[in-house]
Tab-separated table of C-alpha atoms in Angstrom:
chain	number	residue	atom	x	y	z
A	762	UNK	CA	15.776	12.548	9.705
A	763	UNK	CA	14.063	13.237	13.049
A	764	UNK	CA	16.255	10.717	14.874
A	765	UNK	CA	19.443	12.216	13.423
A	766	UNK	CA	18.326	15.694	14.469
A	767	UNK	CA	17.494	14.481	17.978
A	768	UNK	CA	20.891	12.781	18.319
A	769	UNK	CA	22.629	16.000	17.217
A	770	UNK	CA	20.747	17.906	19.908
A	771	UNK	CA	21.638	15.296	22.519
A	772	UNK	CA	25.331	15.418	21.584
A	773	UNK	CA	25.348	19.230	21.648
A	774	UNK	CA	23.694	19.336	25.073
A	775	UNK	CA	26.126	16.752	26.441
A	776	UNK	CA	29.093	18.698	25.070
A	777	UNK	CA	27.916	22.020	26.520
A	778	UNK	CA	27.338	20.433	29.910
A	779	UNK	CA	30.894	19.083	29.950
A	780	UNK	CA	32.327	22.416	28.862
A	781	UNK	CA	30.357	24.465	31.362
A	782	UNK	CA	31.068	21.961	34.128
A	783	UNK	CA	34.842	22.504	33.946
A	784	UNK	CA	36.456	24.956	36.378
A	785	UNK	CA	38.837	26.107	33.625
A	786	UNK	CA	36.018	27.025	31.217
A	787	UNK	CA	35.841	30.723	32.083
A	788	UNK	CA	39.572	31.297	31.740
A	789	UNK	CA	39.799	29.247	28.542
A	790	UNK	CA	36.710	30.672	26.815
A	791	UNK	CA	36.467	34.120	28.275
A	792	UNK	CA	33.470	35.638	30.032
A	793	UNK	CA	31.667	36.536	26.793
A	794	UNK	CA	31.705	32.995	25.353
A	795	UNK	CA	30.956	31.498	28.764
A	796	UNK	CA	27.861	33.695	29.144
A	797	UNK	CA	26.745	32.816	25.606
A	798	UNK	CA	27.101	29.064	26.184
A	799	UNK	CA	25.331	29.370	29.530
A	800	UNK	CA	22.334	30.913	27.767
A	801	UNK	CA	22.410	28.421	24.896
A	802	UNK	CA	22.235	25.317	27.096
A	803	UNK	CA	18.648	25.781	28.432
A	804	UNK	CA	17.531	26.846	24.947
A	805	UNK	CA	18.909	23.628	23.450
A	806	UNK	CA	17.308	21.555	26.207
A	807	UNK	CA	13.937	23.198	25.517
A	808	UNK	CA	14.208	22.721	21.739
A	809	UNK	CA	15.241	19.098	22.303
A	810	UNK	CA	12.179	18.514	24.475
A	811	UNK	CA	9.923	20.015	21.770
A	812	UNK	CA	11.308	18.025	18.814
A	813	UNK	CA	8.577	15.402	18.942
A	814	UNK	CA	5.804	18.010	19.000
A	815	UNK	CA	7.346	20.098	16.198
A	816	UNK	CA	7.856	16.998	14.057
A	817	UNK	CA	4.276	15.880	14.700
A	818	UNK	CA	2.806	19.264	13.748
A	819	UNK	CA	4.645	19.308	10.427
A	820	UNK	CA	4.653	15.665	9.332
A	821	UNK	CA	2.079	13.699	11.349
A	822	UNK	CA	-1.011	15.929	11.528
A	823	UNK	CA	-4.063	13.959	10.292
A	824	UNK	CA	-6.715	16.247	11.806
A	825	UNK	CA	-7.804	17.550	8.389
A	826	UNK	CA	-8.173	14.091	6.826
A	827	UNK	CA	-11.257	11.883	6.626
A	828	UNK	CA	-11.999	8.243	7.482
A	829	UNK	CA	-14.276	5.912	5.525
A	830	UNK	CA	-16.500	3.606	7.577
A	831	UNK	CA	-18.796	0.862	6.299
A	832	UNK	CA	-21.051	-1.234	8.528
A	833	UNK	CA	-22.449	-4.551	7.322
A	834	UNK	CA	-24.015	-7.633	8.871
A	835	UNK	CA	-24.658	-11.226	7.832
A	836	UNK	CA	-27.491	-11.655	10.349
A	837	UNK	CA	-29.378	-9.490	12.906
A	838	UNK	CA	-27.110	-10.534	15.798
A	839	UNK	CA	-23.714	-9.693	14.257
A	840	UNK	CA	-22.332	-6.557	12.671
A	841	UNK	CA	-18.891	-5.459	11.513
A	842	UNK	CA	-17.403	-2.039	10.866
A	843	UNK	CA	-14.822	-1.640	8.094
A	844	UNK	CA	-12.429	1.252	8.767
A	845	UNK	CA	-10.169	2.699	6.068
A	846	UNK	CA	-7.936	5.752	6.036
A	847	UNK	CA	-5.258	7.543	4.039
A	848	UNK	CA	-1.701	6.996	5.267
A	849	UNK	CA	0.326	10.215	5.244
A	850	UNK	CA	3.426	8.399	4.005
A	851	UNK	CA	5.055	4.997	4.188
A	852	UNK	CA	8.373	4.640	6.015
A	853	UNK	CA	10.025	2.008	8.188
A	854	UNK	CA	9.785	4.195	11.285
A	855	UNK	CA	6.170	5.300	10.688
A	856	UNK	CA	2.904	3.553	11.481
A	857	UNK	CA	-0.799	4.247	11.827
A	858	UNK	CA	-2.608	3.667	15.119
A	859	UNK	CA	-6.378	3.275	15.437
A	860	UNK	CA	-8.576	3.902	18.483
A	861	UNK	CA	-12.255	2.878	18.568
A	862	UNK	CA	-14.432	3.849	21.530
A	863	UNK	CA	-18.092	2.851	21.878
A	864	UNK	CA	-20.018	5.099	24.252
A	865	UNK	CA	-20.977	3.261	27.427
A	866	UNK	CA	-18.136	0.726	27.245
A	867	UNK	CA	-15.466	1.017	29.926
A	868	UNK	CA	-12.532	0.456	27.573
A	869	UNK	CA	-11.911	1.064	23.851
A	870	UNK	CA	-12.433	-1.735	21.318
A	871	UNK	CA	-9.067	-0.648	19.926
A	872	UNK	CA	-6.650	1.589	21.827
A	873	UNK	CA	-3.904	3.070	19.634
A	874	UNK	CA	-3.424	-0.300	17.961
A	875	UNK	CA	-0.648	-0.008	15.387
A	876	UNK	CA	-1.310	-1.122	11.815
A	877	UNK	CA	2.067	-0.264	10.270
A	878	UNK	CA	1.647	0.645	6.618
A	879	UNK	CA	-1.832	-0.897	6.370
A	880	UNK	CA	-4.752	1.430	5.566
A	881	UNK	CA	-7.755	-0.605	6.739
A	882	UNK	CA	-9.099	-2.878	9.458
A	883	UNK	CA	-12.413	-4.440	10.542
A	884	UNK	CA	-13.909	-4.704	14.042
A	885	UNK	CA	-17.111	-6.097	15.554
A	886	UNK	CA	-19.722	-3.575	16.697
A	887	UNK	CA	-23.143	-3.968	18.354
A	888	UNK	CA	-26.019	-4.903	16.017
A	889	UNK	CA	-28.487	-2.220	14.988
A	890	UNK	CA	-31.233	-1.585	17.536
A	891	UNK	CA	-34.428	0.496	17.447
A	892	UNK	CA	-34.507	0.573	21.260
A	893	UNK	CA	-30.940	1.593	22.100
A	894	UNK	CA	-28.872	4.398	20.593
A	895	UNK	CA	-25.234	3.914	19.600
A	896	UNK	CA	-22.275	6.291	19.386
A	897	UNK	CA	-18.898	5.185	18.017
A	898	UNK	CA	-15.809	7.405	17.869
A	899	UNK	CA	-12.964	6.354	15.570
A	900	UNK	CA	-9.562	8.067	15.619
A	901	UNK	CA	-6.650	7.372	13.275
A	902	UNK	CA	-3.244	8.676	14.364
A	903	UNK	CA	0.106	8.818	12.572
A	904	UNK	CA	3.067	7.917	14.794
A	905	UNK	CA	6.793	7.539	14.294
A	906	UNK	CA	9.242	5.570	16.432
A	907	UNK	CA	12.975	5.411	15.759
A	908	UNK	CA	15.925	4.222	17.866
A	909	UNK	CA	19.632	4.807	17.474
A	910	UNK	CA	22.784	6.379	18.865
A	911	UNK	CA	25.167	5.261	21.590
A	912	UNK	CA	23.836	5.005	24.202
A	913	UNK	CA	20.532	4.087	22.593
A	914	UNK	CA	17.960	6.846	22.208
A	915	UNK	CA	14.300	6.397	21.198
A	916	UNK	CA	12.498	9.139	19.285
A	917	UNK	CA	8.696	9.035	19.536
A	918	UNK	CA	6.242	11.431	17.944
A	919	UNK	CA	2.454	11.268	17.655
A	920	UNK	CA	0.372	13.628	15.510
A	921	UNK	CA	-3.139	14.979	15.853
A	922	UNK	CA	-5.641	12.281	14.869
A	923	UNK	CA	-8.263	12.161	12.179
A	924	UNK	CA	-11.602	11.547	13.878
A	925	UNK	CA	-15.116	10.556	12.898
A	926	UNK	CA	-18.199	9.892	15.001
A	927	UNK	CA	-21.055	7.575	14.049
A	928	UNK	CA	-24.248	8.222	15.976
A	929	UNK	CA	-27.268	5.980	15.529
A	930	UNK	CA	-30.385	7.471	17.103
A	931	UNK	CA	-33.707	5.949	18.065
A	932	UNK	CA	-36.635	6.339	15.632
A	933	UNK	CA	-37.665	9.996	15.969
A	934	UNK	CA	-38.421	13.171	14.008
A	935	UNK	CA	-36.802	16.570	13.553
A	936	UNK	CA	-37.277	19.621	11.337
A	937	UNK	CA	-35.070	20.064	8.263
A	938	UNK	CA	-34.494	23.569	6.859
A	939	UNK	CA	-33.476	23.016	3.247
A	940	UNK	CA	-32.126	26.564	2.892
A	941	UNK	CA	-29.576	25.899	5.640
A	942	UNK	CA	-28.591	22.385	4.600
A	943	UNK	CA	-28.500	22.856	0.822
A	944	UNK	CA	-26.759	25.927	-0.569
A	945	UNK	CA	-28.651	25.827	-3.862
A	946	UNK	CA	-32.109	25.301	-2.454
A	947	UNK	CA	-35.080	27.384	-3.622
A	948	UNK	CA	-38.694	26.368	-3.915
A	949	UNK	CA	-39.531	25.986	-7.594
A	950	UNK	CA	-42.779	27.640	-8.796
A	951	UNK	CA	-45.547	25.452	-10.104
A	952	UNK	CA	-44.900	24.621	-13.742
A	953	UNK	CA	-43.529	22.079	-16.200
A	954	UNK	CA	-39.913	22.750	-15.213
A	955	UNK	CA	-40.303	22.218	-11.462
A	956	UNK	CA	-39.771	18.430	-11.731
A	957	UNK	CA	-38.956	16.810	-8.398
A	958	UNK	CA	-38.875	18.877	-5.226
A	959	UNK	CA	-39.299	18.591	-1.463
A	960	UNK	CA	-42.768	18.998	-0.031
A	961	UNK	CA	-41.811	22.318	1.586
A	962	UNK	CA	-38.933	24.624	2.551
A	963	UNK	CA	-39.099	23.406	6.144
A	964	UNK	CA	-40.512	20.016	6.916
A	965	UNK	CA	-40.461	17.192	9.391
A	966	UNK	CA	-38.015	14.421	8.600
A	967	UNK	CA	-37.722	10.940	10.037
A	968	UNK	CA	-34.529	9.860	11.852
A	969	UNK	CA	-33.534	6.205	11.991
A	970	UNK	CA	-30.046	5.036	12.875
A	971	UNK	CA	-27.589	7.448	11.237
A	972	UNK	CA	-29.945	8.431	8.404
A	973	UNK	CA	-32.703	10.963	7.902
A	974	UNK	CA	-35.612	10.440	5.524
A	975	UNK	CA	-37.948	12.898	3.832
A	976	UNK	CA	-40.595	12.737	1.077
A	977	UNK	CA	-40.358	14.322	-2.379
A	978	UNK	CA	-43.216	14.811	-4.838
A	979	UNK	CA	-43.376	14.379	-8.600
A	980	UNK	CA	-45.001	16.716	-11.125
A	981	UNK	CA	-46.116	13.858	-13.366
A	982	UNK	CA	-47.892	12.106	-10.491
A	983	UNK	CA	-49.266	14.360	-7.752
A	984	UNK	CA	-50.020	11.404	-5.526
A	985	UNK	CA	-46.615	9.798	-6.048
A	986	UNK	CA	-43.932	9.949	-3.363
A	987	UNK	CA	-40.214	9.237	-3.321
A	988	UNK	CA	-38.645	8.785	0.096
A	989	UNK	CA	-35.076	10.111	0.266
A	990	UNK	CA	-32.451	8.722	2.662
A	991	UNK	CA	-29.363	10.742	3.542
A	992	UNK	CA	-26.559	9.857	5.922
A	993	UNK	CA	-26.543	12.593	8.565
A	994	UNK	CA	-23.341	14.628	8.795
A	995	UNK	CA	-21.369	12.503	6.346
A	996	UNK	CA	-21.986	11.880	2.680
A	997	UNK	CA	-24.627	13.390	0.414
A	998	UNK	CA	-25.148	10.159	-1.470
A	999	UNK	CA	-28.769	9.113	-1.100
A	1000	UNK	CA	-31.177	6.254	-1.686
A	1001	UNK	CA	-34.799	6.524	-2.721
A	1002	UNK	CA	-37.955	4.424	-2.644
A	1003	UNK	CA	-40.866	5.336	-4.936
A	1004	UNK	CA	-44.423	4.539	-3.794
A	1005	UNK	CA	-47.976	5.537	-4.562
A	1006	UNK	CA	-48.281	8.410	-2.196
A	1007	UNK	CA	-50.339	10.937	-0.350
A	1008	UNK	CA	-50.968	14.650	-0.923
A	1009	UNK	CA	-49.631	17.406	1.348
A	1010	UNK	CA	-47.694	15.190	3.732
A	1011	UNK	CA	-47.369	16.925	7.077
A	1012	UNK	CA	-47.213	14.233	9.759
A	1013	UNK	CA	-44.902	11.325	10.544
A	1014	UNK	CA	-46.278	8.452	12.617
A	1015	UNK	CA	-43.721	6.051	14.117
A	1016	UNK	CA	-44.698	2.487	15.001
A	1017	UNK	CA	-42.755	-0.361	16.609
A	1018	UNK	CA	-41.295	-1.554	13.304
A	1019	UNK	CA	-42.497	0.941	10.693
A	1020	UNK	CA	-43.055	4.612	9.895
A	1021	UNK	CA	-45.897	6.308	7.996
A	1022	UNK	CA	-45.797	9.656	6.189
A	1023	UNK	CA	-49.343	11.020	6.384
A	1024	UNK	CA	-51.094	13.734	4.390
A	1025	UNK	CA	-54.690	14.079	3.252
A	1026	UNK	CA	-55.069	10.335	2.700
A	1027	UNK	CA	-54.119	7.201	4.597
A	1028	UNK	CA	-50.395	7.869	4.370
A	1029	UNK	CA	-47.451	5.921	3.009
A	1030	UNK	CA	-45.943	3.173	5.175
A	1031	UNK	CA	-42.318	1.934	5.217
A	1032	UNK	CA	-40.896	-0.945	7.250
A	1033	UNK	CA	-37.692	-0.178	9.194
A	1034	UNK	CA	-36.086	-3.298	7.697
A	1035	UNK	CA	-36.704	-1.925	4.197
A	1036	UNK	CA	-35.084	1.417	4.959
A	1037	UNK	CA	-32.028	-0.167	6.610
A	1038	UNK	CA	-31.408	-2.907	4.029
A	1039	UNK	CA	-27.849	-3.333	2.721
A	1040	UNK	CA	-24.539	-2.004	3.996
A	1041	UNK	CA	-24.329	1.516	5.386
A	1042	UNK	CA	-21.379	3.713	4.460
A	1043	UNK	CA	-20.166	6.761	6.350
A	1044	UNK	CA	-17.984	8.867	4.068
A	1045	UNK	CA	-17.898	12.645	4.446
A	1046	UNK	CA	-17.324	14.805	1.371
A	1047	UNK	CA	-15.758	18.261	1.650
A	1048	UNK	CA	-13.093	20.623	0.314
A	1049	UNK	CA	-9.887	21.088	2.344
A	1050	UNK	CA	-6.568	22.924	1.963
A	1051	UNK	CA	-3.193	21.203	1.676
A	1052	UNK	CA	0.346	22.552	2.102
A	1053	UNK	CA	2.017	22.716	-1.325
A	1054	UNK	CA	5.399	21.862	0.225
A	1055	UNK	CA	4.026	18.522	1.426
A	1056	UNK	CA	2.310	17.565	-1.842
A	1057	UNK	CA	2.776	13.848	-2.620
A	1058	UNK	CA	4.488	12.716	-5.801
A	1059	UNK	CA	2.159	12.361	-8.808
A	1060	UNK	CA	1.546	9.125	-10.738
A	1061	UNK	CA	4.215	8.151	-13.266
A	1062	UNK	CA	2.234	9.498	-16.234
A	1063	UNK	CA	2.343	12.967	-14.662
A	1064	UNK	CA	6.041	13.157	-13.825
A	1065	UNK	CA	6.519	15.782	-16.551
A	1066	UNK	CA	3.391	17.683	-15.539
A	1067	UNK	CA	2.796	20.311	-12.911
A	1068	UNK	CA	0.258	21.090	-10.193
A	1069	UNK	CA	-2.342	23.619	-11.354
A	1070	UNK	CA	-1.746	26.057	-8.514
A	1071	UNK	CA	0.620	28.888	-7.650
A	1072	UNK	CA	-0.325	29.188	-3.990
A	1073	UNK	CA	1.403	27.863	-0.882
A	1074	UNK	CA	-1.824	26.018	-0.062
A	1075	UNK	CA	-4.100	24.399	-2.598
A	1076	UNK	CA	-7.663	23.047	-2.381
A	1077	UNK	CA	-8.375	19.325	-2.564
A	1078	UNK	CA	-11.575	17.309	-2.669
A	1079	UNK	CA	-12.005	14.743	0.096
A	1080	UNK	CA	-14.376	11.834	-0.465
A	1081	UNK	CA	-13.904	9.839	2.702
A	1082	UNK	CA	-10.319	8.627	2.876
A	1083	UNK	CA	-9.648	9.437	-0.819
A	1084	UNK	CA	-8.038	12.800	-1.698
A	1085	UNK	CA	-8.393	14.407	-5.148
A	1086	UNK	CA	-6.435	17.361	-6.496
A	1087	UNK	CA	-5.946	18.936	-9.924
A	1088	UNK	CA	-2.901	18.211	-12.008
A	1089	UNK	CA	-1.808	19.253	-15.511
A	1090	UNK	CA	-0.280	16.298	-17.308
A	1091	UNK	CA	0.464	18.143	-20.550
A	1092	UNK	CA	-1.388	16.377	-23.336
A	1093	UNK	CA	-2.548	13.633	-21.007
A	1094	UNK	CA	-4.996	15.220	-18.568
A	1095	UNK	CA	-6.049	13.186	-15.586
A	1096	UNK	CA	-9.104	11.548	-17.118
A	1097	UNK	CA	-11.344	10.757	-14.188
A	1098	UNK	CA	-14.981	11.017	-15.229
A	1099	UNK	CA	-15.934	14.631	-15.976
A	1100	UNK	CA	-12.895	16.185	-14.318
A	1101	UNK	CA	-11.139	17.145	-17.570
A	1102	UNK	CA	-10.963	20.906	-18.078
A	1103	UNK	CA	-11.667	22.294	-21.551
A	1104	UNK	CA	-8.391	24.187	-21.417
A	1105	UNK	CA	-5.503	24.145	-18.987
A	1106	UNK	CA	-5.565	27.285	-16.789
A	1107	UNK	CA	-2.481	29.014	-15.452
A	1108	UNK	CA	-3.611	28.104	-11.950
A	1109	UNK	CA	-6.665	27.017	-10.004
A	1110	UNK	CA	-7.656	29.072	-7.011
A	1111	UNK	CA	-10.742	27.759	-5.246
A	1112	UNK	CA	-13.105	24.805	-5.245
A	1113	UNK	CA	-16.642	24.787	-3.864
A	1114	UNK	CA	-18.771	21.771	-3.098
A	1115	UNK	CA	-22.474	22.325	-3.689
A	1116	UNK	CA	-25.425	20.126	-2.830
A	1117	UNK	CA	-28.877	20.234	-4.345
A	1118	UNK	CA	-31.828	18.319	-2.839
A	1119	UNK	CA	-33.582	18.208	-6.219
A	1120	UNK	CA	-30.954	15.817	-7.552
A	1121	UNK	CA	-31.783	13.045	-5.162
A	1122	UNK	CA	-29.257	10.406	-6.284
A	1123	UNK	CA	-25.612	11.539	-6.129
A	1124	UNK	CA	-26.143	15.215	-5.597
A	1125	UNK	CA	-22.665	16.632	-4.923
A	1126	UNK	CA	-21.295	19.040	-7.527
A	1127	UNK	CA	-17.800	20.563	-7.451
A	1128	UNK	CA	-17.182	24.038	-8.873
A	1129	UNK	CA	-13.585	24.767	-9.939
A	1130	UNK	CA	-12.462	28.413	-10.131
A	1131	UNK	CA	-9.393	30.035	-11.680
A	1132	UNK	CA	-7.070	32.476	-9.954
A	1133	UNK	CA	-9.285	35.373	-11.118
A	1134	UNK	CA	-12.419	33.754	-9.607
A	1135	UNK	CA	-13.618	32.665	-13.046
A	1136	UNK	CA	-15.731	29.497	-12.961
A	1137	UNK	CA	-13.766	26.995	-15.058
A	1138	UNK	CA	-15.888	23.895	-14.741
A	1139	UNK	CA	-18.627	22.255	-12.721
A	1140	UNK	CA	-17.862	18.603	-12.021
A	1141	UNK	CA	-20.607	16.410	-10.788
A	1142	UNK	CA	-21.744	14.336	-9.266
A	1143	UNK	CA	-18.369	13.821	-7.634
A	1144	UNK	CA	-19.299	10.191	-6.957
A	1145	UNK	CA	-18.519	9.563	-10.615
A	1146	UNK	CA	-14.871	10.042	-9.644
A	1147	UNK	CA	-15.083	7.074	-7.291
A	1148	UNK	CA	-16.459	4.698	-9.913
A	1149	UNK	CA	-14.573	5.905	-12.987
A	1150	UNK	CA	-11.310	4.123	-12.231
A	1151	UNK	CA	-12.502	1.379	-9.897
A	1152	UNK	CA	-11.980	3.378	-6.729
A	1153	UNK	CA	-13.680	2.175	-3.534
């Protein structure tokens, strides 16, 4: 499509140049047509020069997409980073290019390396270190290259990339304001319904690698402590470790290989190796808008269905490189976990992603609203969607 359009422009420009270059043009065309063609030629040349950019803006823009990254290691001296993304579309002339830059290195680990219609790759990265910080920038770009015509003409277009940054910091502390980071946060009053909660509204948290850690307390055991781990700036999925604890934790002491959360007693100690065990996944969760004209085709069981939206742009849920949107399949609703609506609305207007620090496991909830701002359903945790049908 783009190549054919470019060739038409090239032929039109060539024709106008031949016409306007003839000494008989004015007498044959007349002054009015000659003046019109003279004005059209630079306009066509400009439009021809902008074809790649216009095509990229409409069909190759990945700037509002996410990338899933997973780091894992078999031993302390080696580590790999798995990179996966969502391809905009698959076509013979289209490919995906990946760039990976590690801060401090003179050249990228990957530099616009093309992966065709593949959606994943793995590279080596430096092992985790408590003495040296690490910053990795990953960009995934959609490109198209097509050649044709006589003489041969090559059409090249490159869209805006999807980008993600991993930053692993040295062991340190910072202050976390739960009201700013969690939209549902409020300190629960003392009582039987207060359950699990952070130690305070603002508190010191421990930073290690790309995670932050903070203590929670339990009503049924005032000296118990659960340490929560959350990937900074990416996903809300967390881990926890439960230990016999300390009251009124207010200090964090960092050692060479461990950290202690200290209150009125001796504190609670955690080894760095314990907190960093297992693979680490970087997968941001958020709501984005998509152009209804560019909506992909639905699965075969929904061919007779319809999108539940009347707008030119519709909200989608992004969980890393996976995109979720609502679809009415008639009597066969898309049965992913708790995402089935009680009744099919005329349209869906807005989706909101809410996080709650009290629910310390998978604490993302998605609120789905109708066109009249009526709350239709709360789906959550959204991580159920990833496991319901064997998704990554």
